[in-house]
Short mmCIF file of C-alpha atoms in Angstrom, two decimals:
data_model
loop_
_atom_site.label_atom_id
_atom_site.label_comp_id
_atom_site.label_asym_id
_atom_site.label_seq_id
_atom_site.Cartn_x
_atom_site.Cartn_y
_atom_site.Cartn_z
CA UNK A 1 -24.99 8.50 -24.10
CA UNK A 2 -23.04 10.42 -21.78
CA UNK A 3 -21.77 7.12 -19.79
CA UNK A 4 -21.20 5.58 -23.24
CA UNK A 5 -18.61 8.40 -24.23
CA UNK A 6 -17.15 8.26 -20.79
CA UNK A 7 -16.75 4.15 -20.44
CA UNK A 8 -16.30 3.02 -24.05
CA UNK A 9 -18.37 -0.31 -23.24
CA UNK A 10 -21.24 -1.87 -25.33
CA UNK A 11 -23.68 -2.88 -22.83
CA UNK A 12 -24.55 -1.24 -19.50
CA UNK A 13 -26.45 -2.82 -15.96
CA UNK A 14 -27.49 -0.10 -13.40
CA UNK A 15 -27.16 -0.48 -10.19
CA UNK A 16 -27.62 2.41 -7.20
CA UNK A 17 -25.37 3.39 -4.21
CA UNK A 18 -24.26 6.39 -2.33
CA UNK A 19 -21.23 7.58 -3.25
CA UNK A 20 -19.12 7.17 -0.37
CA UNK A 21 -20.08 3.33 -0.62
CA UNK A 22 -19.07 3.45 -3.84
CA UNK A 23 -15.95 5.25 -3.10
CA UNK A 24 -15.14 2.84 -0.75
CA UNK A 25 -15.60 -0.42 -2.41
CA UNK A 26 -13.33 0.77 -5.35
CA UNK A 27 -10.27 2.15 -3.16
CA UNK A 28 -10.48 -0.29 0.16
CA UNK A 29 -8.36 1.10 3.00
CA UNK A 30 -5.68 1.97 2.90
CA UNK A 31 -4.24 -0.58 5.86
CA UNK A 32 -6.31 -3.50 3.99
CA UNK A 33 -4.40 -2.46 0.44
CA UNK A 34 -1.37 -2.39 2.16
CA UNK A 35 -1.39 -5.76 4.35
CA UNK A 36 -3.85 -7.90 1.75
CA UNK A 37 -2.40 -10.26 -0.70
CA UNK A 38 -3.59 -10.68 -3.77
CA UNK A 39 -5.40 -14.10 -3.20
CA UNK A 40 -8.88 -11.73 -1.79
CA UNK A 41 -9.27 -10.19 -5.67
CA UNK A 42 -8.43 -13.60 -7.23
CA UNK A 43 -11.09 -14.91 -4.95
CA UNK A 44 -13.35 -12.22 -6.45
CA UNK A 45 -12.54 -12.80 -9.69
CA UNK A 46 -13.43 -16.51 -9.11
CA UNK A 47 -16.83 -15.79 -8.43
CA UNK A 48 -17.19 -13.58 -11.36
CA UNK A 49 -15.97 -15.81 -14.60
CA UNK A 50 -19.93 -17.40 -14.48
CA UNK A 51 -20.21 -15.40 -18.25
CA UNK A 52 -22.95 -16.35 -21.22
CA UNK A 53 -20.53 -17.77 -23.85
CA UNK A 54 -20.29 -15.47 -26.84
CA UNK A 55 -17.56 -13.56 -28.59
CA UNK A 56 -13.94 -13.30 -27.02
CA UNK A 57 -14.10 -9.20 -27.10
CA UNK A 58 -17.09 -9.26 -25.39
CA UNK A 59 -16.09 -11.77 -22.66
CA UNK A 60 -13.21 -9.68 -22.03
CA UNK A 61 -15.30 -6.58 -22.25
CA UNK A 62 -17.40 -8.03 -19.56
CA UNK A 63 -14.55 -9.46 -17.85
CA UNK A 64 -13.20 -5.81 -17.04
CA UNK A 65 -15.99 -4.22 -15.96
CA UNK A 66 -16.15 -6.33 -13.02
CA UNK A 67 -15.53 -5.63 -9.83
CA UNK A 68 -12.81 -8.25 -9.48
CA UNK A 69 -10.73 -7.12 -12.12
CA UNK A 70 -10.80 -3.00 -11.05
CA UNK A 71 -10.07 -4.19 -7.74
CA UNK A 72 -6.92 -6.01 -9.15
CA UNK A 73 -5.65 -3.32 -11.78
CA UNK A 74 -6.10 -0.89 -8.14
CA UNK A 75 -4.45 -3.14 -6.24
CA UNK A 76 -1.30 -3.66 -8.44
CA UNK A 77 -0.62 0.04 -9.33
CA UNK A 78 -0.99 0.58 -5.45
CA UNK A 79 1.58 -1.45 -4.51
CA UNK A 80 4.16 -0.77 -7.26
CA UNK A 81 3.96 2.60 -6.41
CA UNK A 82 4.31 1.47 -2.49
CA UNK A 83 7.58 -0.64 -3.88
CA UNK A 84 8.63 2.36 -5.45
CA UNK A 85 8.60 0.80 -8.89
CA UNK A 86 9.11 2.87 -12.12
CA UNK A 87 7.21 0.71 -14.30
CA UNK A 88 4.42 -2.11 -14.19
CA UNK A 89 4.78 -4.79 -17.02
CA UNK A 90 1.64 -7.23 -17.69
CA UNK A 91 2.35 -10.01 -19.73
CA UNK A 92 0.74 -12.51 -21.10
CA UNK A 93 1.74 -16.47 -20.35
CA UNK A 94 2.76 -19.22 -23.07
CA UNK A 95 -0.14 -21.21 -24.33
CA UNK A 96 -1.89 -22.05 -20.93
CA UNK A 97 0.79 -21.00 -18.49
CA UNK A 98 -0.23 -18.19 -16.34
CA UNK A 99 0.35 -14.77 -16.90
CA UNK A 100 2.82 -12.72 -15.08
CA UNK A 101 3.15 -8.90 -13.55
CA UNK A 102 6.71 -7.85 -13.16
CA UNK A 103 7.76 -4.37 -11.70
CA UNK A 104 11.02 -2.37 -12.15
CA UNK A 105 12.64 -0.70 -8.96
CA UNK A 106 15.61 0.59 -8.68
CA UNK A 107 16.24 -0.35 -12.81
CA UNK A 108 15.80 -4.41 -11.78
CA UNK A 109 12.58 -5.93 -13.09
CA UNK A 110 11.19 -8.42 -10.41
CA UNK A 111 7.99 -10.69 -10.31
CA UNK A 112 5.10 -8.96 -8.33
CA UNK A 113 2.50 -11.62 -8.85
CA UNK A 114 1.11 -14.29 -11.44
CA UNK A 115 -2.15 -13.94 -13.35
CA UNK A 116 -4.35 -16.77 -14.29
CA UNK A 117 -4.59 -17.27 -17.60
CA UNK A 118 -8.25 -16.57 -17.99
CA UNK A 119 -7.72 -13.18 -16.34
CA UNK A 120 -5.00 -11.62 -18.48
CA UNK A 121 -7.15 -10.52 -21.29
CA UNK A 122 -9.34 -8.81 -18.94
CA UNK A 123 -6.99 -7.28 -17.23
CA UNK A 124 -5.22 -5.73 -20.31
CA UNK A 125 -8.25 -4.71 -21.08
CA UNK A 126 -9.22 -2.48 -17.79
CA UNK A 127 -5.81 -1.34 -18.45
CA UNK A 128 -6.86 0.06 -21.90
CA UNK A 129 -10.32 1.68 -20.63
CA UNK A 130 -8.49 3.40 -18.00
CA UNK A 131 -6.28 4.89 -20.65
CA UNK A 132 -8.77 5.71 -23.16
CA UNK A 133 -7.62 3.08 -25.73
CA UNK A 134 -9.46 1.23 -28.28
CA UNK A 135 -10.53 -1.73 -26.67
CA UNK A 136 -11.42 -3.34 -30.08
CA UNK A 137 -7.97 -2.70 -31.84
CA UNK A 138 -5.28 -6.15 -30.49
CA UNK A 139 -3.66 -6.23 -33.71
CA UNK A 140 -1.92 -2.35 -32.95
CA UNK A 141 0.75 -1.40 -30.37
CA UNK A 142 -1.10 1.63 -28.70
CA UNK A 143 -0.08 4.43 -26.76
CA UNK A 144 -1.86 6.51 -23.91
CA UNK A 145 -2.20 8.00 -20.39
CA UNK A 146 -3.78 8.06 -17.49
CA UNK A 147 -4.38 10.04 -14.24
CA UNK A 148 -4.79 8.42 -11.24
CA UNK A 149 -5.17 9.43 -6.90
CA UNK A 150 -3.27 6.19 -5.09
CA UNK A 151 -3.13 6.98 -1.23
CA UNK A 152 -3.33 10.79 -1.39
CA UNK A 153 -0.52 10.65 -4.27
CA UNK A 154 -1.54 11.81 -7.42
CA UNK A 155 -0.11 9.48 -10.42
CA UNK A 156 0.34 10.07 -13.85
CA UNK A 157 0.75 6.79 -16.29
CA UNK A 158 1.79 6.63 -19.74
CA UNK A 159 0.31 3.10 -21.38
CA UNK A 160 2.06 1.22 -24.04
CA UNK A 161 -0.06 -1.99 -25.30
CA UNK A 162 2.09 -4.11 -27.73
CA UNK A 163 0.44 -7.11 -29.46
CA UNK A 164 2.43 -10.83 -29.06
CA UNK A 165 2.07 -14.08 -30.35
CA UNK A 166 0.93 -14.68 -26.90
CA UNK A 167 -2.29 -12.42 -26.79
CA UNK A 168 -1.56 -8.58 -25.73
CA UNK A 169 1.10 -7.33 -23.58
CA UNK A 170 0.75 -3.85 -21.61
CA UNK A 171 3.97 -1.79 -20.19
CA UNK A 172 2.77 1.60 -17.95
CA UNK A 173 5.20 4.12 -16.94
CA UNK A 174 4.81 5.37 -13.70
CA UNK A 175 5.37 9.42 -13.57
CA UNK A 176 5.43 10.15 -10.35
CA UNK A 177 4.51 14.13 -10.32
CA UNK A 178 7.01 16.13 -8.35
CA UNK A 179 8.94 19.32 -7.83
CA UNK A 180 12.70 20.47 -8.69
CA UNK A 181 15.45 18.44 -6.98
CA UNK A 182 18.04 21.60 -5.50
CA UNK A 183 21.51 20.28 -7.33
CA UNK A 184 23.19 19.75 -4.17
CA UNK A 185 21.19 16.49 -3.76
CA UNK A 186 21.71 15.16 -6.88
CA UNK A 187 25.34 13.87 -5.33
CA UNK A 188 27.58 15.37 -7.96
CA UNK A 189 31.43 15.58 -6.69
CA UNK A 190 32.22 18.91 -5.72
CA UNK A 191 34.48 19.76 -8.99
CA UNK A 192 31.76 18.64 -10.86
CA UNK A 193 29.16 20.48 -8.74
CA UNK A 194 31.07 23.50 -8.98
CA UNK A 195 31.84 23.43 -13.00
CA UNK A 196 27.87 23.05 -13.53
CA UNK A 197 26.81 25.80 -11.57
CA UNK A 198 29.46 28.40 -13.10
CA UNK A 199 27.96 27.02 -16.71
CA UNK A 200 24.38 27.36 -15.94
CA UNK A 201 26.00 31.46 -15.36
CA UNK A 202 26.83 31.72 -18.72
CA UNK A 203 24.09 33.80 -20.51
CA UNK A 204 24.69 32.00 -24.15
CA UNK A 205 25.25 28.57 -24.66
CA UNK A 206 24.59 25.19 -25.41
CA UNK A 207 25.00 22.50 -22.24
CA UNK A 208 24.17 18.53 -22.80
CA UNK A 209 22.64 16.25 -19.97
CA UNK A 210 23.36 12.74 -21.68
CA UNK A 211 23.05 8.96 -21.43
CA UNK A 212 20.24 6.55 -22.00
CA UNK A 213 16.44 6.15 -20.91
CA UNK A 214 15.65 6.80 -17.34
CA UNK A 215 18.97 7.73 -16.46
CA UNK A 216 17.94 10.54 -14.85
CA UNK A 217 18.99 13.57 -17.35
CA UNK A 218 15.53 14.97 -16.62
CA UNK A 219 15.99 15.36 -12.96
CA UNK A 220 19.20 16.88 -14.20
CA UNK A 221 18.42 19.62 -16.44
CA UNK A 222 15.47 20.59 -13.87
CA UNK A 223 17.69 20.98 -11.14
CA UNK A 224 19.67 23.41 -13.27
CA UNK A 225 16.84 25.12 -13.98
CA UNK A 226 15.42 25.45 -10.26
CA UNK A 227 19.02 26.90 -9.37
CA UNK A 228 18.65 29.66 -12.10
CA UNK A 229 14.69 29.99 -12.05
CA UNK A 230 15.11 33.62 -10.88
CA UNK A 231 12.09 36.35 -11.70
CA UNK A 232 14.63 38.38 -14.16
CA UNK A 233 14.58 35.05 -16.05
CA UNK A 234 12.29 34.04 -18.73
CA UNK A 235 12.57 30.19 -18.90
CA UNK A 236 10.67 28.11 -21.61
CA UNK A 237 10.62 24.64 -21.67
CA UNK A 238 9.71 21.58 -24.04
CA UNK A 239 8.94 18.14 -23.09
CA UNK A 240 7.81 14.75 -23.60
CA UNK A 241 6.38 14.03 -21.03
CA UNK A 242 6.51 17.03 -18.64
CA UNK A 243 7.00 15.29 -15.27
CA UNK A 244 8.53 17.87 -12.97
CA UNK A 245 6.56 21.38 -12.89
CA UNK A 246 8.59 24.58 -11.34
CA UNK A 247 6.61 28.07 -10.42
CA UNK A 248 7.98 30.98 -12.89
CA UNK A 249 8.75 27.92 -15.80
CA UNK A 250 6.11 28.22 -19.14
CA UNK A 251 6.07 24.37 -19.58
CA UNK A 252 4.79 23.01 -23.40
CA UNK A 253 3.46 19.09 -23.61
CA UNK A 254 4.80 17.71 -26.97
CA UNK A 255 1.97 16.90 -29.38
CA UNK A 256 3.33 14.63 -32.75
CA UNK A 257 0.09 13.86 -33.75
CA UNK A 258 -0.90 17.49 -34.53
CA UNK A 259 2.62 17.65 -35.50
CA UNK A 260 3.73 20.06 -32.00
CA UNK A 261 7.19 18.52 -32.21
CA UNK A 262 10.25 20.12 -30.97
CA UNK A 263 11.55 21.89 -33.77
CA UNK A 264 7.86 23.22 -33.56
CA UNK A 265 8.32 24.38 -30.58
CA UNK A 266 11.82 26.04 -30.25
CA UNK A 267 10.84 28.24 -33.38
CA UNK A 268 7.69 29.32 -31.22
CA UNK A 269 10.16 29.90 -28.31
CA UNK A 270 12.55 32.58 -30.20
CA UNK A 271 9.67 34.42 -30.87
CA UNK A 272 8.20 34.44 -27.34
CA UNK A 273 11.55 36.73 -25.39
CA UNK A 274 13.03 33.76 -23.78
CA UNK A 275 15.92 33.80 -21.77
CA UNK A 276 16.83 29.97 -20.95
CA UNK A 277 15.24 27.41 -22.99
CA UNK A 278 15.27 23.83 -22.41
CA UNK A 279 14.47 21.22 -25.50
CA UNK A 280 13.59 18.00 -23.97
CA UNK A 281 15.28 16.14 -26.83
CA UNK A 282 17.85 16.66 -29.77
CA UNK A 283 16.76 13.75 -31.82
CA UNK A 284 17.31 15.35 -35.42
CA UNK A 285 19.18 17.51 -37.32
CA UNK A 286 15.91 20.12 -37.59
CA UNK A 287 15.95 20.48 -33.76
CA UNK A 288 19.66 20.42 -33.01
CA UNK A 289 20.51 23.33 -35.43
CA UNK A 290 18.01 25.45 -34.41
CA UNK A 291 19.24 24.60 -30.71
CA UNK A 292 22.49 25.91 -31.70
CA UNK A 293 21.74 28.69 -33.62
CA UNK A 294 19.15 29.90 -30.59
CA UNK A 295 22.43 29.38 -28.46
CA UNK A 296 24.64 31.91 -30.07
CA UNK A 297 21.81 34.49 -30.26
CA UNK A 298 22.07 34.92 -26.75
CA UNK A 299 20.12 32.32 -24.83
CA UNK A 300 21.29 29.87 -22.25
CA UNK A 301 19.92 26.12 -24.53
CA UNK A 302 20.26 23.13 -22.08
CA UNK A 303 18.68 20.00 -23.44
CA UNK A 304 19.27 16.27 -23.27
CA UNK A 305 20.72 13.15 -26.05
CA UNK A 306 21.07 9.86 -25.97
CA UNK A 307 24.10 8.64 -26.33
CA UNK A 308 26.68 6.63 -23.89
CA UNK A 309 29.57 9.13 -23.04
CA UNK A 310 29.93 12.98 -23.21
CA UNK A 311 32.94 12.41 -25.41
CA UNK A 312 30.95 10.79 -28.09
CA UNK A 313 28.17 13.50 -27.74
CA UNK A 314 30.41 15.99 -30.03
CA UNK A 315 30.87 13.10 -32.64
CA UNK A 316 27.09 12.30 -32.60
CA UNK A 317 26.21 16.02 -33.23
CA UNK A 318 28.92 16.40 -35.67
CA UNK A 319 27.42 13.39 -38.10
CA UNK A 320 23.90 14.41 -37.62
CA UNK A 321 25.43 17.27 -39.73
CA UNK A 322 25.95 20.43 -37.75
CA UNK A 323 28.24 22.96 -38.65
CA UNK A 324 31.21 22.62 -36.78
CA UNK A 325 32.50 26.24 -36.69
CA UNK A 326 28.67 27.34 -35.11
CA UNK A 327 28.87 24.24 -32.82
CA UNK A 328 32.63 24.33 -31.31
CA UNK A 329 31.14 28.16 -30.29
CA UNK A 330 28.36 27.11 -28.83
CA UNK A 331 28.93 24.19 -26.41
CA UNK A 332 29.50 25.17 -22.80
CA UNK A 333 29.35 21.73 -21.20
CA UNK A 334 28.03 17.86 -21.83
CA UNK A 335 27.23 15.81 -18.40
CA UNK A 336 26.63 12.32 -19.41
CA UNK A 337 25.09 10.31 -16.54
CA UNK A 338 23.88 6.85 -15.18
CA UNK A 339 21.95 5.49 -12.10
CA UNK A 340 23.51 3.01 -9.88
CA UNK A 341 22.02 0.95 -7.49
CA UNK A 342 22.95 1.93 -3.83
CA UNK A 343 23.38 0.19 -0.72
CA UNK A 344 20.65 0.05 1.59
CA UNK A 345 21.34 2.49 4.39
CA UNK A 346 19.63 0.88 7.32
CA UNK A 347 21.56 -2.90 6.82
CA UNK A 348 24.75 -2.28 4.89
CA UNK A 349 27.70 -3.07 6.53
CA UNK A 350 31.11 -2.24 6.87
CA UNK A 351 34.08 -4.86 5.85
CA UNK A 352 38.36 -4.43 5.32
CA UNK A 353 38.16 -5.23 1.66
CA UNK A 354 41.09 -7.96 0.46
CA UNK A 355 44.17 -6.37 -1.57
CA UNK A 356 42.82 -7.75 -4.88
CA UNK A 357 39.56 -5.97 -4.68
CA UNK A 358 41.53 -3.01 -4.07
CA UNK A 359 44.06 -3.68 -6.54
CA UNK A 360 41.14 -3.68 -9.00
CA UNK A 361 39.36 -0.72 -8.36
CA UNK A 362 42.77 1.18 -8.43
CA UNK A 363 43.67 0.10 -11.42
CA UNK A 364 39.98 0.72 -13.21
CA UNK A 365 40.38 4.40 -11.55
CA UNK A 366 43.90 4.60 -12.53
CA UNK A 367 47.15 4.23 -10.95
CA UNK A 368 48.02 7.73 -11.56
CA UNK A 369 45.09 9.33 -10.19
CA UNK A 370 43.96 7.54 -7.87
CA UNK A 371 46.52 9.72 -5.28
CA UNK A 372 44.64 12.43 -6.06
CA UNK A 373 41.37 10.64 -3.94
CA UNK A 374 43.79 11.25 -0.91
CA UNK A 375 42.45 7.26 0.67
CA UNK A 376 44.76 5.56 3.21
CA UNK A 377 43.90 2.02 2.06
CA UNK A 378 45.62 0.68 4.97
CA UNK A 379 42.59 1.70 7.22
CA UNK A 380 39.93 2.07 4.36
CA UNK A 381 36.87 0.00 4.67
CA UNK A 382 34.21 -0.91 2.06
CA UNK A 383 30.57 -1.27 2.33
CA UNK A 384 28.54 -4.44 1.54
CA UNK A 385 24.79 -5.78 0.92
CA UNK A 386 23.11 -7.84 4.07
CA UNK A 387 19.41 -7.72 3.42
CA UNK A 388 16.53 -6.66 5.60
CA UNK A 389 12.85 -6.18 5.11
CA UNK A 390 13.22 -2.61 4.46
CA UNK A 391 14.96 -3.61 1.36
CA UNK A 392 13.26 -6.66 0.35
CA UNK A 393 16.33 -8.53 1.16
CA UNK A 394 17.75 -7.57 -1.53
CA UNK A 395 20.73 -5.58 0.38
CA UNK A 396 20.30 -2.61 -2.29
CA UNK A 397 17.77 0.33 -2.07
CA UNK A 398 17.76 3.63 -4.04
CA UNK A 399 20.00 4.77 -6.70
CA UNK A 400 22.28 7.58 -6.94
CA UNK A 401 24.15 9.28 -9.72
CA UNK A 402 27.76 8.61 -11.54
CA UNK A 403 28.61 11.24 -13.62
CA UNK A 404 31.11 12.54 -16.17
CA UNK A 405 31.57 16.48 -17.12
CA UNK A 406 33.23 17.53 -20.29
CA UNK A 407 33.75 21.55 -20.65
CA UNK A 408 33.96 23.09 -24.01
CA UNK A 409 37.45 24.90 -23.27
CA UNK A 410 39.10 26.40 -26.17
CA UNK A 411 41.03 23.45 -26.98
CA UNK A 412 38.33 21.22 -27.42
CA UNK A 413 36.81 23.81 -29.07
CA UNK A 414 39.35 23.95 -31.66
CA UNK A 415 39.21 20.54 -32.16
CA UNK A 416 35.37 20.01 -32.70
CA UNK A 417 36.06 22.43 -35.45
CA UNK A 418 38.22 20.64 -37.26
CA UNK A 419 36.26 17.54 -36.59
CA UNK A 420 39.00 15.41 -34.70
CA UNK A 421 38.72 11.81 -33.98
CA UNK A 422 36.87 10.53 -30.94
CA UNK A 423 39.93 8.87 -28.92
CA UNK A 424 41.76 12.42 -29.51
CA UNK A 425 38.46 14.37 -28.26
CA UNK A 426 38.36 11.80 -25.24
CA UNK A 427 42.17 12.39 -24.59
CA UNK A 428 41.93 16.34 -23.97
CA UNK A 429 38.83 16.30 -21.86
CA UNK A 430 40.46 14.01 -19.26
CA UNK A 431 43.54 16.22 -19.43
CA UNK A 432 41.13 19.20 -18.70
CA UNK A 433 40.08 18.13 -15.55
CA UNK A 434 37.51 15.43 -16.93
CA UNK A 435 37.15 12.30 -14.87
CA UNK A 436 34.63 9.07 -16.58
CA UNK A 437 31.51 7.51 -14.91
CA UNK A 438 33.90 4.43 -14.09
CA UNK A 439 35.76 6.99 -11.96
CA UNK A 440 33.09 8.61 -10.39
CA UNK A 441 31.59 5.41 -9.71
CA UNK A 442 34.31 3.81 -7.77
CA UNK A 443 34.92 6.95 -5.40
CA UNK A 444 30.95 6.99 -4.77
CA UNK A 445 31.87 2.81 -4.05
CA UNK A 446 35.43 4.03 -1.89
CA UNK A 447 32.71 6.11 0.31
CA UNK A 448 30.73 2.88 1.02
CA UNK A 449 27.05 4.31 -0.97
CA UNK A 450 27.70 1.11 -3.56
CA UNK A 451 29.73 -1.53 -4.34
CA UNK A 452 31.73 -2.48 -7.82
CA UNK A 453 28.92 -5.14 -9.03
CA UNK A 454 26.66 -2.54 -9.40
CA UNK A 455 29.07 -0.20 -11.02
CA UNK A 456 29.43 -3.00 -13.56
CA UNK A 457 25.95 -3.10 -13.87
CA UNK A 458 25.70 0.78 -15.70
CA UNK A 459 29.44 0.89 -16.80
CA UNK A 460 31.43 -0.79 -19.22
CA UNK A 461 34.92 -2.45 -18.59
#
């Protein structure tokens, strides 16, 4: 009974070994994990299909409970996390093609390996015992987690299963447990730098970290947080998921299914004598009102939205239906953000760029400003891609962020009261010192960490 509740699997064969043998077989070395292919597992899995014909479920039931297929489900979250990928994508192939595993690093989605057909239930299956889903239930798009130790590292995963025409398809999330990034790495100019650490001062307030999934706003706001996590501070925070931990922070796990959401939770917090509180998201009009409210009853609110520039931040508070007169008093700051891909620092090289490259990143930085970057373009030189094995050959490795700061001054202030247009909100922030992701991207490309395809990649025209 009690390996029943723990496996979730109908039928059971017992073998015996000592533990360390057992420990061994499932994690390999770590020198044969990170040298092997893939074709050793497959070769496995070969030797295992030999199954009594019966039901589909139960095949793939069977199917991943063998050896074969733990070794393979081991093997490929091992070396996404060794390619530093953010999330592992199974999918299943059309009609008899072969399935395929495709990892995002760096925000580009690239083939790992291909899965025989015959494998990929059975694999989407280990992936759903692992994360304490219904095995039973393909008809469903599921949702669940997992905790995992992959070469001394511990890994958290969330699990998405969505059903396709195609048979199952499985997405997990790799959340990478770590610490509080100090803000001086997070490569902020140094106007910007220096506007965000004299807002995080203020003792009241609202401040935004914006833009869209996995664009880093977490990383953000916890940086903030580790620069004013003092003991005189009480700090409360609310997330889905909670990723980064800090000493001195009380840190809540969202729960929607026994309806812990975060309205839920901010009313809890101005009850429990906080100083700072940070709301993972402002996705309603319930949360962002109490947000606001909590802001201008003397607590420091930062919290995070999605939406594509700080400018249009005000606009999409405004029509979620916040008063404007509590609001325009509120707001301290709104740092929208993206991630670029960055040049790979042990191959990129240096190169005199021709005078229509330059020509075009003066003119998407404008002509007026772009004096103010103090560059003698006569002597400037650019960086480009070459490729090397410590980048896959791909010329690009890491990604760093392009960021634009808008700060609530009076002005502004007056004008999110009256509820002025978007163009005429955009206009005063650049004249009060504001400069757009564009911008900051193509200084962060003039200092040779990217170059302007990869700007285009995150950035409009």
């Amino acid at each position: 009974m009690e390996i029943q509740g723990v496996v979730n699997a109908r039928n059971y064969v017992f073998r015996v070994g000592l533990p360390e043998h057992i420990l061994q077989f499932l994690r390999g070395s770590e020198e044969e994990e990170m040298e092997a292919g893939f074709d050793d597992v497959f070769n496995v899995l070969e030797g295992n299909l030999e199954l009594d014909e019966g039901d589909d479920d139960d095949e793939d039931e069977g199917l991943a409970a063998t050896s074969g297929i733990i070794q393979l489900v081991n093997r490929i979250i091992t070396e996404s996390e060794r390619l530093g990928a953010s999330d592992i994508h199974i999918e299943p192939g059309k009609d008899n093609a072969p399935g395929a595993v495709r990892i995002r690093v760096d925000g580009i989605c690239r083939e790992l390996l291909k899965i025989p057909k015959e494998h990929c239930a059975a694999l989407i299956a280990r992936v759903k015992i692992i994360s304490r889903l219904n095995i039973a239930e393909k008809r469903l798009p599921q949702d669940g987690k997992c905790k995992l130790k992959v070469r001394g590292k511990k890994l958290e995963l969330r699990v998405a299963t969505v059903p396709t025409v195609q048979g199952e398809s499985a997405v997990m999330r790799i959340l990478a447990a770590g610490s509080a990034l100090p803000p001086g790495k997070l490569n902020l100019t140094p106007a910007n730098y220096n506007r965000v650490v004299d807002l995080s001062a203020h003792p009241h307030g609202l401040f935004l970290v914006v833009g869209p999934t996995g664009s880093g706003k977490t990383t953000t706001l916890h940086a903030v947080l580790g620069h004013i996590n003092k003991p005189e501070r009480k700090i409360w925070t609310a997330e889905d998921p909670v990723e980064i931990t800090q000493p001195g922070l009380q840190q809540e796990q969202m729960m929607p299914k026994i309806d812990f959401t975060f309205a839920t939770a901010m009313r809890a917090f101005l009850r429990a004598d906080p100083d700072v509180i940070l709301i993972g998201e402002m996705r309603d009009h319930e949360t962002a009102s109490i947000g606001v409210e909590a802001s201008l009853t003397g607590h420091l609110v930062l919290s995070t939205l999605h939406t594509n520039s700080a400018p249009e931040t005000i606009t999409r508070l405004l029509d979620l239906g916040l008063d404007p007169v509590n609001f325009s008093d509120a707001l301290l700051g709104v740092l929208a953000q993206r991630l670029m891909r960055t040049l790979c620092g042990k191959c990129k090289a240096p190169y005199k760029p021709e005078q229509k490259e330059l020509d075009g990143l003066i003119n998407a930085y404008g002509r007026d400003q772009f004096d103010e970057l103090n560059i003698d373009l006569k002597t400037h030189q650019l960086m480009g891609p070459v490729g090397c094995t410590e980048c896959g050959n791909t010329g690009y490795k890491g990604r760093t962020g392009i960021h634009e700061l808008l700060v609530g001054t009076n002005t502004l202030q007056g004008m999110i009261y009256k509820k002025a247009e978007l163009s005429v909100i955009r206009e005063q922030a650049l004249k009060d010192g504001m400069r757009t992701m564009k911008q900051d991207g193509i200084v962060k490309i003039l200092n040779g960490l990217s170059d302007h395809k990869q700007l285009l990649r995150v950035v409009a025209e």
